[in-house]
PDB file of C-alpha atoms in Angstrom:
ATOM      1  CA  MET A 257      10.817 -37.385 -35.141  1.00 73.00           C
ATOM      2  CA  ALA A 258       6.916 -37.753 -34.357  1.00 81.00           C
ATOM      3  CA  GLU A 259       5.350 -34.841 -33.090  1.00 87.00           C
ATOM      4  CA  LYS A 260       4.535 -34.269 -29.490  1.00 89.00           C
ATOM      5  CA  LYS A 261       1.034 -32.650 -29.105  1.00 91.00           C
ATOM      6  CA  VAL A 262       1.555 -30.447 -26.663  1.00 91.00           C
ATOM      7  CA  THR A 263      -1.691 -28.863 -24.324  1.00 92.00           C
ATOM      8  CA  PHE A 264      -2.492 -26.600 -21.884  1.00 91.00           C
ATOM      9  CA  PRO A 265      -5.240 -24.832 -20.503  1.00 91.00           C
ATOM     10  CA  TYR A 266      -7.011 -21.647 -21.274  1.00 90.00           C
ATOM     11  CA  LYS A 267     -10.587 -19.659 -20.939  1.00 92.00           C
ATOM     12  CA  PHE A 268     -11.790 -17.249 -23.696  1.00 94.00           C
ATOM     13  CA  GLY A 269     -13.130 -14.146 -22.654  1.00 96.00           C
ATOM     14  CA  THR A 270     -13.019 -10.333 -23.190  1.00 96.00           C
ATOM     15  CA  MET A 271     -12.888  -6.854 -22.138  1.00 96.00           C
ATOM     16  CA  ILE A 272     -16.173  -4.644 -22.058  1.00 97.00           C
ATOM     17  CA  GLU A 273     -15.330  -1.569 -22.802  1.00 96.00           C
ATOM     18  CA  ILE A 274     -17.490   0.015 -24.284  1.00 96.00           C
ATOM     19  CA  PRO A 275     -21.294   0.991 -23.069  1.00 97.00           C
ATOM     20  CA  ARG A 276     -22.396  -1.321 -25.325  1.00 97.00           C
ATOM     21  CA  ALA A 277     -20.890  -4.572 -24.377  1.00 97.00           C
ATOM     22  CA  ALA A 278     -21.623  -3.561 -20.920  1.00 97.00           C
ATOM     23  CA  VAL A 279     -25.700  -3.885 -21.828  1.00 97.00           C
ATOM     24  CA  THR A 280     -26.380  -7.006 -24.206  1.00 98.00           C
ATOM     25  CA  ALA A 281     -22.627  -8.911 -21.109  1.00 98.00           C
ATOM     26  CA  GLY A 282     -25.639 -11.774 -20.580  1.00 97.00           C
ATOM     27  CA  GLU A 283     -24.934 -12.662 -24.381  1.00 97.00           C
ATOM     28  CA  ILE A 284     -21.977 -12.094 -24.610  1.00 98.00           C
ATOM     29  CA  ALA A 285     -21.642 -14.274 -21.950  1.00 97.00           C
ATOM     30  CA  SER A 286     -22.704 -17.194 -23.478  1.00 97.00           C
ATOM     31  CA  VAL A 287     -20.258 -17.517 -25.342  1.00 97.00           C
ATOM     32  CA  THR A 288     -17.431 -16.351 -22.698  1.00 97.00           C
ATOM     33  CA  GLU A 289     -15.292 -17.779 -19.586  1.00 97.00           C
ATOM     34  CA  PHE A 290     -14.749 -14.348 -18.387  1.00 97.00           C
ATOM     35  CA  PHE A 291     -14.436 -10.251 -18.313  1.00 97.00           C
ATOM     36  CA  SER A 292     -12.691  -8.335 -18.057  1.00 96.00           C
ATOM     37  CA  PHE A 293     -13.604  -4.472 -16.819  1.00 97.00           C
ATOM     38  CA  GLY A 294     -11.403  -1.918 -19.337  1.00 95.00           C
ATOM     39  CA  THR A 295     -12.267   0.616 -16.797  1.00 94.00           C
ATOM     40  CA  ASN A 296     -10.669   3.217 -18.770  1.00 92.00           C
ATOM     41  CA  ASP A 297     -11.819   3.435 -21.408  1.00 94.00           C
ATOM     42  CA  LEU A 298     -15.127   2.860 -20.345  1.00 96.00           C
ATOM     43  CA  THR A 299     -14.695   5.600 -18.584  1.00 95.00           C
ATOM     44  CA  GLN A 300     -14.565   7.688 -21.926  1.00 94.00           C
ATOM     45  CA  MET A 301     -16.953   5.640 -24.201  1.00 95.00           C
ATOM     46  CA  THR A 302     -19.776   6.664 -20.674  1.00 96.00           C
ATOM     47  CA  PHE A 303     -18.751  10.440 -20.011  1.00 95.00           C
ATOM     48  CA  GLY A 304     -18.505  10.508 -23.910  1.00 93.00           C
ATOM     49  CA  TYR A 305     -14.778  12.335 -23.490  1.00 89.00           C
ATOM     50  CA  SER A 306     -10.962  11.715 -24.035  1.00 86.00           C
ATOM     51  CA  ARG A 307      -9.400  11.525 -21.313  1.00 83.00           C
ATOM     52  CA  ASP A 308      -5.764  12.629 -23.139  1.00 83.00           C
ATOM     53  CA  ASP A 309      -7.924  15.983 -23.513  1.00 83.00           C
ATOM     54  CA  ALA A 310      -9.964  15.968 -20.414  1.00 85.00           C
ATOM     55  CA  GLU A 311      -6.688  15.854 -17.916  1.00 81.00           C
ATOM     56  CA  ARG A 312      -4.751  18.192 -19.969  1.00 82.00           C
ATOM     57  CA  SER A 313      -7.847  20.572 -19.974  1.00 86.00           C
ATOM     58  CA  PHE A 314     -11.395  21.188 -18.653  1.00 90.00           C
ATOM     59  CA  LEU A 315     -10.941  18.120 -16.271  1.00 89.00           C
ATOM     60  CA  VAL A 316      -9.463  20.173 -13.445  1.00 88.00           C
ATOM     61  CA  LYS A 317     -12.271  23.315 -14.067  1.00 90.00           C
ATOM     62  CA  TYR A 318     -14.591  19.821 -13.398  1.00 91.00           C
ATOM     63  CA  LEU A 319     -13.200  19.526  -9.987  1.00 92.00           C
ATOM     64  CA  GLU A 320     -13.070  22.505  -8.828  1.00 90.00           C
ATOM     65  CA  VAL A 321     -14.883  23.986  -5.464  1.00 93.00           C
ATOM     66  CA  ASP A 322     -17.042  27.083  -6.895  1.00 88.00           C
ATOM     67  CA  GLU A 323     -16.829  29.251  -3.334  1.00 90.00           C
ATOM     68  CA  LYS A 324     -19.601  30.954  -3.738  1.00 91.00           C
ATOM     69  CA  THR A 325     -22.564  26.921  -4.063  1.00 91.00           C
ATOM     70  CA  LYS A 326     -18.976  24.731  -1.974  1.00 89.00           C
ATOM     71  CA  THR A 327     -20.130  22.348  -5.236  1.00 92.00           C
ATOM     72  CA  SER A 328     -18.153  21.108  -8.352  1.00 92.00           C
ATOM     73  CA  VAL A 329     -19.372  19.709 -11.759  1.00 92.00           C
ATOM     74  CA  LEU A 330     -17.032  16.409 -10.392  1.00 92.00           C
ATOM     75  CA  PRO A 331     -16.587  15.278  -6.753  1.00 93.00           C
ATOM     76  CA  PHE A 332     -13.632  13.105  -8.191  1.00 92.00           C
ATOM     77  CA  ASN A 333     -11.941  12.741 -11.445  1.00 93.00           C
ATOM     78  CA  PRO A 334     -13.086   9.613 -12.926  1.00 94.00           C
ATOM     79  CA  PHE A 335      -9.547   8.057 -14.079  1.00 93.00           C
ATOM     80  CA  GLN A 336      -8.516   8.288 -10.423  1.00 93.00           C
ATOM     81  CA  THR A 337     -11.688   6.098  -8.931  1.00 96.00           C
ATOM     82  CA  ILE A 338     -15.370   4.649 -10.992  1.00 97.00           C
ATOM     83  CA  ASP A 339     -17.767   6.405 -11.330  1.00 96.00           C
ATOM     84  CA  ARG A 340     -19.830   4.348  -9.408  1.00 97.00           C
ATOM     85  CA  GLU A 341     -22.850   5.884 -10.743  1.00 96.00           C
ATOM     86  CA  GLY A 342     -22.528   5.859 -14.269  1.00 96.00           C
ATOM     87  CA  VAL A 343     -19.382   3.513 -15.126  1.00 97.00           C
ATOM     88  CA  GLY A 344     -20.106   1.504 -11.659  1.00 97.00           C
ATOM     89  CA  ARG A 345     -24.203   0.535 -13.006  1.00 97.00           C
ATOM     90  CA  LEU A 346     -22.606  -0.421 -16.186  1.00 98.00           C
ATOM     91  CA  MET A 347     -20.357  -2.614 -14.471  1.00 98.00           C
ATOM     92  CA  ARG A 348     -22.460  -4.315 -11.834  1.00 98.00           C
ATOM     93  CA  MET A 349     -25.278  -4.405 -14.724  1.00 97.00           C
ATOM     94  CA  ALA A 350     -22.924  -6.619 -16.504  1.00 98.00           C
ATOM     95  CA  VAL A 351     -22.151  -9.267 -13.508  1.00 98.00           C
ATOM     96  CA  GLU A 352     -25.386  -9.554 -12.800  1.00 97.00           C
ATOM     97  CA  GLU A 353     -26.334 -10.411 -15.742  1.00 97.00           C
ATOM     98  CA  GLY A 354     -23.192 -11.728 -17.726  1.00 98.00           C
ATOM     99  CA  ARG A 355     -23.986 -14.555 -14.234  1.00 97.00           C
ATOM    100  CA  LYS A 356     -27.534 -14.764 -15.196  1.00 98.00           C
ATOM    101  CA  THR A 357     -25.700 -16.461 -18.351  1.00 97.00           C
ATOM    102  CA  ARG A 358     -23.010 -17.827 -16.974  1.00 97.00           C
ATOM    103  CA  PRO A 359     -22.710 -18.720 -13.284  1.00 97.00           C
ATOM    104  CA  ASP A 360     -19.326 -19.662 -12.884  1.00 97.00           C
ATOM    105  CA  LEU A 361     -18.373 -16.405 -15.095  1.00 97.00           C
ATOM    106  CA  GLU A 362     -15.102 -15.235 -13.979  1.00 97.00           C
ATOM    107  CA  VAL A 363     -14.904 -11.270 -13.543  1.00 97.00           C
ATOM    108  CA  GLY A 364     -11.741  -8.889 -13.064  1.00 96.00           C
ATOM    109  CA  ILE A 365     -11.040  -5.507 -13.902  1.00 95.00           C
ATOM    110  CA  CYS A 366      -8.163  -3.806 -15.635  1.00 90.00           C
ATOM    111  CA  GLY A 367      -5.866  -0.679 -15.496  1.00 83.00           C
ATOM    112  CA  GLU A 368      -5.401   2.208 -13.228  1.00 86.00           C
ATOM    113  CA  HIS A 369      -8.316   1.940 -11.969  1.00 94.00           C
ATOM    114  CA  GLY A 370      -7.104  -1.749 -10.798  1.00 93.00           C
ATOM    115  CA  GLY A 371      -4.728   0.385  -8.409  1.00 93.00           C
ATOM    116  CA  ASP A 372      -7.143   2.495  -6.173  1.00 95.00           C
ATOM    117  CA  PRO A 373      -8.955   1.916  -3.118  1.00 96.00           C
ATOM    118  CA  ASP A 374     -11.616   3.217  -3.571  1.00 96.00           C
ATOM    119  CA  SER A 375     -12.469   0.939  -6.547  1.00 97.00           C
ATOM    120  CA  ILE A 376     -10.875  -2.266  -5.476  1.00 96.00           C
ATOM    121  CA  GLU A 377     -13.471  -2.012  -2.898  1.00 96.00           C
ATOM    122  CA  PHE A 378     -16.630  -1.502  -5.673  1.00 97.00           C
ATOM    123  CA  CYS A 379     -14.685  -3.726  -7.716  1.00 96.00           C
ATOM    124  CA  HIS A 380     -15.533  -6.166  -4.462  1.00 95.00           C
ATOM    125  CA  ILE A 381     -19.001  -4.788  -3.920  1.00 95.00           C
ATOM    126  CA  ILE A 382     -20.540  -5.977  -7.299  1.00 96.00           C
ATOM    127  CA  GLY A 383     -18.510  -9.405  -7.487  1.00 95.00           C
ATOM    128  CA  ASN A 384     -14.990  -9.028  -9.228  1.00 95.00           C
ATOM    129  CA  ASN A 385     -12.584 -11.966  -8.916  1.00 94.00           C
ATOM    130  CA  TYR A 386      -9.264 -10.624  -9.657  1.00 93.00           C
ATOM    131  CA  VAL A 387      -7.508  -7.159  -9.940  1.00 93.00           C
ATOM    132  CA  SER A 388      -5.447  -7.244 -12.757  1.00 91.00           C
ATOM    133  CA  CYS A 389      -3.222  -3.845 -11.969  1.00 89.00           C
ATOM    134  CA  SER A 390       0.401  -2.102 -13.257  1.00 88.00           C
ATOM    135  CA  PRO A 391       3.420  -3.148 -11.002  1.00 90.00           C
ATOM    136  CA  PHE A 392       3.971  -0.627  -8.932  1.00 91.00           C
ATOM    137  CA  ARG A 393       0.057  -0.522  -8.316  1.00 91.00           C
ATOM    138  CA  VAL A 394      -0.031  -3.879  -7.118  1.00 92.00           C
ATOM    139  CA  PRO A 395       0.786  -3.323  -3.072  1.00 92.00           C
ATOM    140  CA  VAL A 396      -2.244  -1.306  -3.184  1.00 93.00           C
ATOM    141  CA  ALA A 397      -4.343  -3.190  -4.911  1.00 93.00           C
ATOM    142  CA  ARG A 398      -2.894  -6.561  -2.193  1.00 94.00           C
ATOM    143  CA  LEU A 399      -3.605  -4.008   0.325  1.00 95.00           C
ATOM    144  CA  ALA A 400      -6.982  -3.307  -1.025  1.00 95.00           C
ATOM    145  CA  ALA A 401      -8.767  -6.171  -2.093  1.00 93.00           C
ATOM    146  CA  ALA A 402      -7.571  -7.732   1.388  1.00 94.00           C
ATOM    147  CA  HIS A 403      -9.071  -4.802   3.324  1.00 93.00           C
ATOM    148  CA  ALA A 404     -12.699  -4.848   1.754  1.00 93.00           C
ATOM    149  CA  VAL A 405     -12.951  -8.679   1.807  1.00 92.00           C
ATOM    150  CA  PHE A 406     -11.874  -8.212   5.310  1.00 92.00           C
ATOM    151  CA  LYS A 407     -14.747  -4.445   5.443  1.00 91.00           C
ATOM    152  CA  TYR A 408     -17.397  -6.842   3.716  1.00 88.00           C
ATOM    153  CA  SER A 409     -17.211 -10.287   6.076  1.00 85.00           C
ATOM    154  CA  LYS A 410     -17.094  -8.681   8.919  1.00 71.00           C
ATOM    155  CA  GLY A 411     -20.365  -6.869   8.506  1.00 65.00           C
ATOM    156  CA  LEU A 412     -18.087  -3.488   9.028  1.00 58.00           C
ATOM    157  CA  GLU A 413     -20.724  -1.825   6.801  1.00 62.00           C
ATOM    158  CA  SER A 414     -23.239  -3.471   3.922  1.00 58.00           C
ATOM    159  CA  GLU A 415     -22.749  -4.157   0.649  1.00 53.00           C
ATOM    160  CA  LYS A 416     -24.020  -1.376  -1.520  1.00 54.00           C
TER     161      LYS A 416
END
């Protein structure tokens, strides 16, 4: 019996899960066709603490608003919504540097942030092509992605 050769299309890419990957994205893009941001790990590495430890102990305290100063250490849980100033800055840099090297680079996000409307909007702003999330978060993710496209295509808000 003769062997039958089977071919199928595929893309070669990588997860961007640590700060060094984000800051060397231009170099990485020279050998990849896509990036997928693993934002849970990227958040852990950027903040320097374990998600499990943080959410079970000190993170709750960091989110509490002090009655006297009306401030908190963190304005929101960075494991639920992307921290645009820190983690987001690394993501934006990676997208820009990656696309300088490979203009057709596909960029996406995977993980729990992929089901958060604010995080999805940010990913649209920085030029992501896709969102991957848990199955139960798909309806929210699709709606949030459509809302971001509509919001920014109609000039309702300037992209930051």
